[in-house]
Amino acid sequence: MSRVRATHACRKLQSCLLVLMLLMSVGALAQTRVEVRNDDRAFDRLGRSVQFLPESRGTPLTLEEASQAYAAGKFKPSTDEVPNFGHLAPPTWMHMRIQNAGPAGNYRIYLAQGWTGRLDAWLRSPDGRMQQWAGGLRVSPAKDLRPGLGYGFDATLPNGTSELFVRIKSNASAAMEMRVVPMPLTAKLESRAGGWNGVIHGFLMALILTYALLWFALKDAAQGRYVFYVATYLFMHMGYSGVGSTTLWPDTPRLARFMILSGMALFASSGLWFAREFLSSRAWAPRFDTFLKWATRIVLTFMGIVIALDFDRVALLLSLPFLLVFTLLEVSLGVFAVRKSRDLAGTFLTASLARLTGLAITSQAVVGHLPFNAYTFHAVEIGVLIEATIWAMALGLRLRRDRIDHVLTMRLAQSDPLTGLFNRRGFLTVAKPKIEHCQKLGLPVALIMADLDHFKAVNDIHGHEAGDAVLIEAAQRFKRAARNADFVGRWGGEEFLILMCGMNKEKAVEFAERIRNVLSDTPILLPDKQTAQLTTSVGVVVDEQASQSIETLLHQVDAALYSAKESGRDRVVEVSELIPVTPDTSTSAS
């Protein structure tokens, strides 16, 4: 009885296993079969619906042999939305069943990204007819290439189930972004990809043109290197996105490979080249700067030789590591600069970390260590755009600071450090345009020179600190008495000048009397808490036509001041009151 029960249980178990295997077979069959869609669902990637078989190196398979291997169950199902075979992977076969439940129609079958070396595809219709295509970077870079989407072959799909076999042979990684899209919907899909490329290229071109113009005008080395850095990334992006193959080198396979690899090498070094200049590393880390300089030269020379000799297997093995290593060196330089408290080092480091993060994600996705999808593939683009934007802002901030520093330097060069008024150089600089402006408006020009009487006695009795306090207070009183549009300067020693526009002779003399009184009416408090009562001698000259030069006016007003001094001080003398004598302008009485 127990044997019967055991036998019955065994048969039930066998039946369950058979059903389970049948369900798994049906599931596998369903998984490897794709139903064509005639709406936006056709844009979905079909990587999980394919099976693949790597070839043994040195023993390529024919289509017939691959078909037999598929029939024998040697193909393995893909578990990735975008199957990705890393650098230097062996040639690989892929198979997908395409079910068209409707009438025959025209479709575009997207297979792999534009840097794939060679693609051979065969589509077998239900009636046995065969459609065949060949493409890739080593065949014809532009043939059937859709920038941003990769190679896409046009096919007619009859009603029923068709079989697609694809053989991929590529030293570079092959990211299989497979789609089956009805022809009326291809323009929508490709316009999306083209729009994204357009945004990136337009943004980069705007940065290049803006900072190229600034570099041309200012000859700032950091701006020139920044332009080169952005240009190399634009060049590299045009290469691997397919834009370069379709526009710049469409029918030159070797040149296409050369451009992509050389773009990667140049971009790897350009960021570091800019970093050294932006952070001025030669000034505070000369040994590290020398190491970075020679490392860049050696790597570029080596990569140039490898690329020129068409050793693309070696170049591919080294290109991404070089990108990562150079970016890490760039980040290391930023860390050192932050520790040294260099200007804008923190901003620079933030930008470099953004690029490093994006580059690490995309490089690992390209070689197959991370899932290949829109986020991982475009991570480097986002990282570089962030870096380029932050660097552009940093350059703009530095330019603004430089301009402010320049203005401050010019202001200091034209200002008296004690009183803050224009010094002799500054006064002459602003006086000439002021006189020309008055002449254009037909307004008179008045020039007033004031000299503090017996100022030497203040220094002798109270000391030079007290003398400085007197000069500062006198300058402030003169400045407050003048109008906002008037120019007040310290001509030298205890002499002050005021240039006024629109002031006739009577008003100028009246103002000069006010200048004289603002000093004599109120004693000046000295640092030692004592006070000093000073008077002022003032000379006035008025040019009603504003036709005389500042040099002539200075000569005349100096003569008027000399007359005021000789007449007993503490008075105003207008130049027309002078007796025609030639004053000694080399010295003035105190």
XYZ file of C-alpha atoms in Angstrom:
590
model
C 0.000 0.000 0.000
C 2.832 2.338 0.879
C 4.561 1.562 -2.428
C 1.416 2.494 -4.346
C 1.156 5.770 -2.484
C 4.833 6.524 -3.090
C 4.477 5.772 -6.774
C 1.381 7.981 -7.004
C 3.203 10.870 -5.233
C 6.203 10.523 -7.540
C 3.977 10.723 -10.583
C 2.314 13.863 -9.213
C 5.721 15.429 -8.613
C 6.806 14.607 -12.154
C 3.616 16.124 -13.501
C 4.199 19.327 -11.499
C 7.791 19.605 -12.695
C 6.652 19.056 -16.287
C 4.034 21.806 -15.973
C 6.590 24.099 -14.371
C 9.117 23.487 -17.153
C 6.374 24.081 -19.714
C 5.435 27.356 -18.065
C 9.093 28.421 -17.936
C 9.501 27.573 -21.609
C 6.388 29.553 -22.487
C 7.652 32.427 -20.311
C 11.056 32.367 -21.979
C 9.418 32.300 -25.377
C 7.208 35.222 -24.415
C 10.201 37.089 -23.027
C 12.166 36.781 -26.258
C 9.230 37.832 -28.374
C 8.430 41.484 -28.946
C 5.048 42.722 -30.051
C 5.344 45.803 -32.222
C 3.585 48.916 -30.928
C 2.160 51.790 -32.916
C 2.191 54.368 -30.138
C 4.772 55.876 -27.748
C 5.251 52.466 -26.115
C 7.381 51.693 -29.169
C 10.048 53.958 -27.613
C 10.622 51.472 -24.778
C 13.963 49.655 -24.785
C 13.726 45.949 -25.553
C 16.900 44.599 -23.970
C 15.075 42.133 -21.738
C 13.426 40.554 -24.774
C 16.639 39.364 -26.422
C 18.987 36.440 -25.993
C 22.713 36.534 -26.642
C 25.644 34.226 -27.319
C 29.318 35.316 -27.103
C 31.572 33.788 -29.735
C 34.721 31.943 -28.799
C 37.673 34.112 -29.771
C 39.170 33.117 -33.095
C 36.140 31.025 -34.176
C 33.543 33.348 -35.742
C 30.076 31.964 -36.363
C 28.102 32.209 -39.563
C 24.412 33.086 -39.531
C 23.561 29.424 -40.098
C 25.761 28.341 -37.194
C 24.263 31.007 -34.942
C 20.756 29.843 -35.904
C 21.677 26.286 -35.025
C 23.138 27.425 -31.688
C 19.917 29.284 -30.948
C 17.823 26.236 -31.829
C 20.041 24.183 -29.524
C 19.284 26.539 -26.625
C 22.818 27.931 -26.333
C 21.658 31.587 -26.279
C 21.166 33.105 -22.834
C 18.368 35.556 -21.990
C 19.306 39.137 -21.197
C 18.292 40.597 -17.856
C 19.170 44.217 -18.711
C 17.026 46.866 -20.314
C 20.117 47.866 -22.302
C 22.515 44.923 -22.760
C 26.038 46.272 -22.683
C 29.198 44.448 -23.665
C 32.282 46.117 -22.225
C 35.518 47.158 -23.889
C 37.268 44.416 -25.891
C 34.405 41.940 -25.410
C 34.353 39.030 -27.899
C 31.975 39.241 -30.876
C 28.457 38.530 -29.656
C 25.281 37.308 -31.320
C 21.839 38.509 -30.290
C 18.412 37.135 -31.176
C 14.956 38.644 -30.867
C 11.524 37.500 -32.104
C 9.341 40.344 -33.398
C 5.577 39.732 -33.509
C 3.489 41.902 -35.841
C -0.182 41.144 -35.259
C -1.315 43.728 -37.793
C -0.728 44.271 -41.485
C 2.760 44.616 -42.951
C 4.411 47.928 -42.200
C 7.677 49.837 -42.296
C 9.682 50.080 -39.091
C 13.047 51.334 -37.923
C 14.982 48.907 -35.728
C 17.421 50.731 -33.441
C 20.284 48.536 -32.280
C 23.440 50.072 -30.762
C 25.124 53.376 -29.929
C 27.151 55.250 -32.545
C 30.582 54.262 -31.266
C 29.973 50.540 -31.960
C 32.634 49.084 -34.255
C 30.583 46.819 -36.554
C 26.993 45.601 -36.667
C 25.596 42.908 -38.955
C 21.853 42.301 -38.796
C 19.548 39.765 -40.472
C 15.751 39.825 -40.319
C 14.032 36.581 -41.344
C 10.352 36.996 -42.248
C 7.729 34.315 -41.491
C 7.879 33.239 -45.139
C 11.659 32.768 -44.957
C 12.682 35.904 -46.852
C 15.804 37.615 -45.446
C 16.628 41.313 -45.043
C 20.251 42.140 -44.224
C 22.170 45.244 -43.087
C 25.722 46.151 -42.098
C 26.914 49.282 -40.330
C 29.087 50.683 -37.577
C 32.044 52.933 -37.000
C 34.426 50.604 -38.872
C 32.082 50.172 -41.859
C 30.567 53.579 -42.567
C 30.265 55.962 -39.618
C 27.274 57.892 -40.974
C 25.305 55.089 -42.653
C 21.998 54.525 -40.799
C 23.333 56.466 -37.794
C 20.774 58.460 -35.793
C 22.660 60.906 -33.494
C 21.858 60.310 -29.864
C 20.134 56.988 -30.578
C 22.733 54.983 -32.470
C 22.404 52.828 -35.566
C 18.875 52.204 -36.771
C 18.009 50.038 -39.793
C 14.813 50.392 -41.785
C 12.846 47.171 -42.298
C 9.504 45.892 -43.490
C 7.734 43.675 -40.954
C 5.046 41.414 -42.446
C 2.219 39.956 -40.421
C 3.439 37.229 -38.105
C 6.647 36.557 -36.188
C 9.991 37.601 -37.665
C 13.388 36.654 -36.269
C 16.181 39.175 -35.830
C 19.809 38.047 -35.550
C 22.504 40.642 -34.811
C 26.256 40.140 -34.632
C 28.205 42.802 -32.734
C 31.956 43.109 -33.137
C 33.374 46.136 -31.365
C 36.519 46.925 -29.428
C 34.584 49.715 -27.742
C 31.705 48.834 -25.486
C 28.461 48.058 -27.308
C 25.380 49.462 -25.583
C 22.371 47.841 -27.260
C 19.521 50.352 -26.929
C 17.147 48.244 -29.022
C 13.784 49.565 -30.177
C 11.306 48.691 -32.928
C 9.572 51.923 -33.924
C 6.964 52.499 -36.670
C 8.320 54.865 -39.304
C 5.718 57.614 -38.583
C 6.977 57.802 -34.982
C 10.724 57.870 -35.725
C 10.755 61.632 -36.293
C 9.325 62.187 -32.804
C 11.887 59.920 -31.156
C 14.832 61.305 -33.100
C 13.751 64.917 -32.522
C 13.902 64.269 -28.775
C 17.448 63.001 -29.037
C 18.398 65.807 -31.416
C 16.826 68.364 -29.085
C 18.932 67.164 -26.156
C 22.096 67.324 -28.271
C 21.078 70.768 -29.451
C 20.678 72.012 -25.893
C 24.120 70.729 -24.918
C 25.875 71.984 -28.030
C 24.121 75.372 -27.911
C 25.010 75.852 -24.261
C 28.633 74.909 -24.842
C 28.897 77.146 -27.912
C 27.519 80.077 -25.913
C 30.200 79.546 -23.272
C 32.904 79.209 -25.912
C 31.927 82.385 -27.781
C 31.462 84.451 -24.613
C 34.784 83.582 -23.050
C 36.635 83.581 -26.362
C 35.626 87.217 -26.806
C 36.666 87.993 -23.234
C 39.980 86.233 -23.756
C 40.546 88.107 -27.031
C 39.851 91.435 -25.308
C 41.595 90.833 -21.979
C 44.240 88.240 -22.919
C 43.596 86.400 -19.651
C 45.271 82.969 -19.795
C 42.671 81.262 -17.574
C 39.869 82.340 -19.908
C 41.769 81.039 -22.929
C 42.301 77.658 -21.281
C 38.651 77.548 -20.243
C 37.621 78.047 -23.861
C 39.877 75.159 -24.876
C 38.438 72.945 -22.115
C 34.830 73.559 -23.195
C 35.756 73.172 -26.870
C 37.406 69.791 -26.272
C 34.322 68.482 -24.497
C 32.113 69.754 -27.322
C 34.417 68.003 -29.775
C 34.326 64.761 -27.767
C 30.551 64.919 -27.357
C 30.029 65.425 -31.084
C 32.163 62.336 -31.600
C 30.454 59.863 -29.319
C 26.906 61.198 -29.843
C 27.177 60.628 -33.593
C 26.796 64.270 -34.629
C 30.406 64.394 -35.826
C 30.034 61.206 -37.875
C 26.948 62.519 -39.664
C 28.260 66.040 -40.307
C 32.065 66.273 -40.117
C 33.550 62.862 -41.006
C 30.691 60.819 -42.546
C 32.614 58.419 -44.820
C 35.975 58.061 -43.090
C 35.908 55.174 -40.561
C 39.500 55.603 -39.379
C 39.104 59.353 -38.980
C 35.901 58.783 -37.011
C 37.702 56.483 -34.564
C 40.641 58.891 -34.407
C 38.385 61.851 -33.604
C 36.546 60.114 -30.781
C 39.705 58.812 -29.115
C 41.657 62.043 -29.584
C 38.702 64.001 -28.220
C 38.771 61.885 -25.070
C 42.524 62.390 -24.661
C 42.321 66.156 -25.147
C 39.365 66.523 -22.817
C 41.131 64.434 -20.166
C 44.024 66.907 -20.066
C 42.280 70.219 -20.801
C 40.495 70.411 -17.451
C 43.761 69.919 -15.597
C 45.475 72.465 -17.845
C 42.797 75.024 -16.959
C 42.940 74.105 -13.267
C 46.674 74.810 -13.025
C 46.210 78.292 -14.454
C 42.999 79.145 -12.595
C 44.424 78.134 -9.215
C 47.919 79.508 -9.990
C 49.416 76.257 -8.708
C 52.883 77.161 -9.951
C 53.036 79.922 -7.337
C 52.130 77.852 -4.249
C 52.800 74.240 -5.301
C 55.622 74.414 -7.876
C 56.648 70.749 -7.610
C 53.123 69.422 -7.934
C 52.477 71.824 -10.802
C 55.595 70.572 -12.603
C 54.492 66.977 -12.066
C 51.043 67.725 -13.509
C 52.554 69.549 -16.478
C 54.879 66.716 -17.448
C 52.299 64.017 -16.716
C 49.942 65.739 -19.137
C 52.607 66.019 -21.819
C 53.682 62.392 -21.490
C 50.137 61.024 -21.555
C 49.116 63.160 -24.517
C 52.230 62.151 -26.443
C 51.676 58.462 -25.705
C 47.975 58.610 -26.598
C 48.786 60.516 -29.773
C 51.223 57.816 -30.885
C 48.785 55.012 -30.023
C 45.900 56.684 -31.851
C 48.003 57.624 -34.883
C 49.193 54.015 -35.229
C 45.552 52.836 -34.979
C 46.172 50.789 -31.856
C 42.597 51.426 -30.826
C 42.466 48.407 -28.504
C 45.216 49.953 -26.371
C 43.691 53.417 -26.691
C 40.275 52.127 -25.615
C 41.736 50.328 -22.618
C 43.464 53.527 -21.487
C 41.021 56.276 -22.510
C 38.497 55.969 -19.685
C 41.168 55.346 -16.991
C 43.008 58.435 -18.213
C 39.803 60.459 -17.989
C 39.218 59.296 -14.438
C 42.846 59.704 -13.327
C 43.149 63.218 -14.759
C 39.860 64.214 -13.154
C 41.082 62.801 -9.828
C 44.288 64.847 -10.202
C 42.145 67.887 -10.892
C 40.137 67.221 -7.732
C 43.360 66.654 -5.755
C 44.664 70.005 -6.929
C 41.408 71.574 -5.772
C 41.738 69.939 -2.338
C 45.294 71.253 -1.949
C 44.136 74.708 -3.031
C 41.362 74.689 -0.414
C 43.875 73.700 2.274
C 46.077 76.579 1.122
C 43.056 78.943 1.238
C 43.482 79.926 -2.385
C 40.992 82.299 -3.940
C 37.828 80.514 -5.233
C 39.364 77.105 -4.474
C 36.159 75.853 -2.844
C 34.111 76.839 -5.875
C 36.593 75.129 -8.178
C 36.562 71.939 -6.089
C 32.757 71.775 -6.091
C 32.722 71.966 -9.885
C 35.415 69.297 -10.238
C 33.558 66.918 -7.926
C 30.426 67.297 -10.073
C 32.360 66.217 -13.159
C 34.099 63.372 -11.316
C 30.758 62.011 -10.104
C 29.175 62.145 -13.556
C 32.234 60.692 -15.254
C 32.489 57.822 -12.758
C 28.838 56.885 -13.265
C 28.903 57.049 -17.066
C 32.243 55.281 -17.442
C 31.064 52.387 -15.291
C 27.834 52.194 -17.279
C 29.707 52.241 -20.601
C 32.018 49.381 -19.643
C 29.090 47.370 -18.272
C 29.651 47.627 -14.517
C 26.473 49.682 -13.990
C 23.091 49.441 -15.747
C 23.122 51.435 -18.962
C 20.147 53.804 -19.073
C 19.334 57.434 -19.784
C 20.451 58.531 -16.311
C 23.780 56.717 -16.188
C 24.629 57.516 -19.823
C 23.908 61.253 -19.510
C 25.484 61.588 -16.041
C 28.814 62.779 -17.473
C 27.034 65.371 -19.615
C 25.222 66.744 -16.588
C 28.444 66.694 -14.547
C 30.448 68.525 -17.209
C 27.700 71.103 -17.759
C 27.607 71.774 -14.015
C 31.381 72.038 -13.895
C 31.556 74.326 -16.936
C 28.817 76.548 -15.524
C 30.414 76.854 -12.090
C 33.813 77.529 -13.648
C 32.260 80.170 -15.890
C 30.703 81.818 -12.836
C 34.044 81.648 -11.032
C 35.807 83.282 -13.973
C 33.123 85.958 -14.070
C 33.479 86.562 -10.342
C 37.250 86.769 -10.679
C 36.884 89.185 -13.598
C 34.540 91.327 -11.514
C 36.977 91.327 -8.611
C 39.825 92.212 -10.932
C 37.857 95.126 -12.319
C 37.003 96.319 -8.814
C 40.642 95.986 -7.799
C 41.648 97.906 -10.927
C 39.190 100.675 -10.133
C 40.388 100.802 -6.538
C 44.001 100.890 -7.676
C 43.261 103.716 -10.090
C 41.335 105.512 -7.385
C 44.200 105.129 -4.941
C 46.641 106.334 -7.580
C 44.520 109.456 -8.038
C 43.617 110.030 -4.392
C 45.454 111.691 -1.551
C 45.902 108.968 1.109
C 45.574 111.435 3.996
C 42.502 113.464 3.059
C 40.806 111.206 0.501
C 40.601 114.096 -1.983
C 42.001 114.008 -5.502
C 45.780 114.255 -5.529
C 47.639 116.292 -8.149
C 47.503 113.490 -10.734
C 43.844 112.722 -10.082
C 42.813 116.356 -10.192
C 44.462 116.929 -13.544
C 42.868 113.726 -14.896
C 39.316 114.868 -14.102
C 39.845 118.583 -14.684
C 40.470 118.437 -18.428
C 37.221 116.592 -19.312
C 35.331 118.862 -16.890
C 36.553 122.009 -18.667
C 35.684 120.518 -22.083
C 32.196 119.694 -20.790
C 31.702 123.261 -19.572
C 32.893 124.579 -22.923
C 30.338 122.447 -24.783
C 27.556 123.765 -22.531
C 28.779 127.353 -22.861
C 29.272 127.724 -19.096
C 32.066 129.552 -17.276
C 34.735 127.684 -15.320
C 36.014 128.765 -11.922
C 39.206 127.509 -10.295
C 39.849 128.268 -6.623
C 43.094 127.635 -4.758
C 43.178 127.835 -0.956
C 46.298 127.779 1.228
C 46.303 127.375 5.023
C 48.067 130.322 6.647
C 50.939 129.625 9.037
C 50.430 125.890 8.765
C 54.108 125.246 9.470
C 53.635 126.657 12.956
C 51.068 123.950 13.727
C 53.603 121.259 12.905
C 56.350 123.003 14.858
C 54.266 123.560 18.001
C 51.905 120.589 18.103
C 53.680 118.008 15.938
C 53.005 116.362 12.619
C 50.083 114.334 13.969
C 48.311 117.588 14.730
C 49.242 118.891 11.300
C 47.651 115.858 9.696
C 44.504 116.363 11.764
C 44.301 119.994 10.556
C 44.670 118.937 6.911
C 41.986 116.254 7.255
C 39.548 118.642 8.919
C 40.219 121.390 6.362
C 39.632 118.935 3.506
C 36.313 117.828 5.004
C 35.130 121.418 5.473
C 36.074 122.359 1.916
C 34.349 119.232 0.582
C 31.149 120.001 2.495
C 31.151 123.583 1.266
C 31.496 122.540 -2.398
C 28.681 121.239 -4.572
C 28.389 117.554 -5.520
C 29.451 118.314 -9.094
C 32.567 120.245 -8.033
C 36.022 118.659 -7.930
C 38.048 119.182 -4.761
C 41.695 118.168 -4.554
C 44.817 118.550 -2.462
C 47.369 120.146 -4.723
C 50.283 119.667 -2.355
C 51.300 120.481 1.196
C 48.578 122.703 2.618
C 47.208 123.860 -0.767
C 43.740 122.827 -1.976
C 42.002 123.257 -5.347
C 38.300 123.431 -6.239
C 37.105 123.323 -9.873
C 33.567 124.522 -10.499
C 31.400 124.668 -13.623
C 28.708 127.329 -14.241
C 30.144 129.747 -11.680
C 30.585 133.376 -12.803
C 33.052 135.786 -11.212
C 30.738 137.193 -8.542
C 29.519 133.768 -7.381
C 33.040 132.357 -7.463
C 34.363 135.156 -5.219
C 31.377 134.725 -2.923
C 32.095 130.987 -2.675
C 35.785 131.705 -2.034
C 34.821 133.942 0.907
C 32.707 131.100 2.276
C 35.677 128.784 1.942
C 37.826 131.237 3.855
C 35.257 131.545 6.632
C 34.583 127.810 7.119
C 38.097 127.437 8.450
C 38.516 130.650 10.404
C 35.098 130.672 12.103
C 35.512 127.378 13.958
C 38.754 126.276 15.658
C 40.073 122.788 14.854
C 40.327 120.259 17.689
C 43.774 118.660 17.794
C 44.662 115.116 18.994
C 46.093 116.529 22.237
C 42.664 118.139 22.985
C 44.006 121.618 22.206
C 42.570 123.743 19.401
C 44.100 125.557 16.468
C 42.629 128.708 14.927
C 43.657 128.901 11.280
C 42.983 131.329 8.466
C 43.050 130.749 4.738
C 44.362 132.709 1.770
C 42.360 132.113 -1.411
C 43.036 132.778 -5.093
C 40.251 132.806 -7.687
C 40.240 132.679 -11.483
C 37.144 132.542 -13.705
C 37.168 131.710 -17.422
C 33.833 132.920 -18.761
C 34.245 131.071 -22.085
C 35.871 127.928 -20.672
C 38.446 128.332 -23.430
C 41.650 128.198 -21.409
C 43.581 125.061 -20.518
C 43.871 123.761 -16.978
C 47.579 124.612 -17.051
C 46.798 128.276 -17.834
C 44.139 128.446 -15.134
C 46.551 126.940 -12.609
C 49.186 129.524 -13.465
C 46.674 132.362 -13.014
C 45.106 131.090 -9.784
C 48.557 130.499 -8.308
C 49.366 134.133 -9.052
C 46.156 135.230 -7.340
C 46.964 133.111 -4.274
C 50.474 134.580 -4.181
C 48.937 138.065 -4.181
C 46.618 137.109 -1.310
C 49.610 135.891 0.682
C 51.638 138.996 -0.054
C 48.712 141.245 0.850
C 48.571 139.999 4.440
C 46.903 136.557 4.207
C 43.355 135.591 5.284
C 41.805 137.131 2.202
C 40.426 136.361 -1.272
C 42.048 137.715 -4.437
C 40.487 137.312 -7.880
C 42.967 137.238 -10.743
C 41.603 140.352 -12.442
C 42.591 142.368 -9.335
C 46.261 141.593 -9.827
C 48.883 144.116 -10.773
C 50.679 142.603 -13.814
C 53.676 141.008 -12.128
C 55.264 137.621 -12.571
C 54.934 135.670 -9.340
C 57.439 133.107 -8.212
C 55.381 129.907 -8.614
C 58.144 127.670 -7.366
C 57.525 128.559 -3.701
C 54.606 129.896 -1.745
C 54.806 131.775 1.500
C 53.474 130.033 4.549
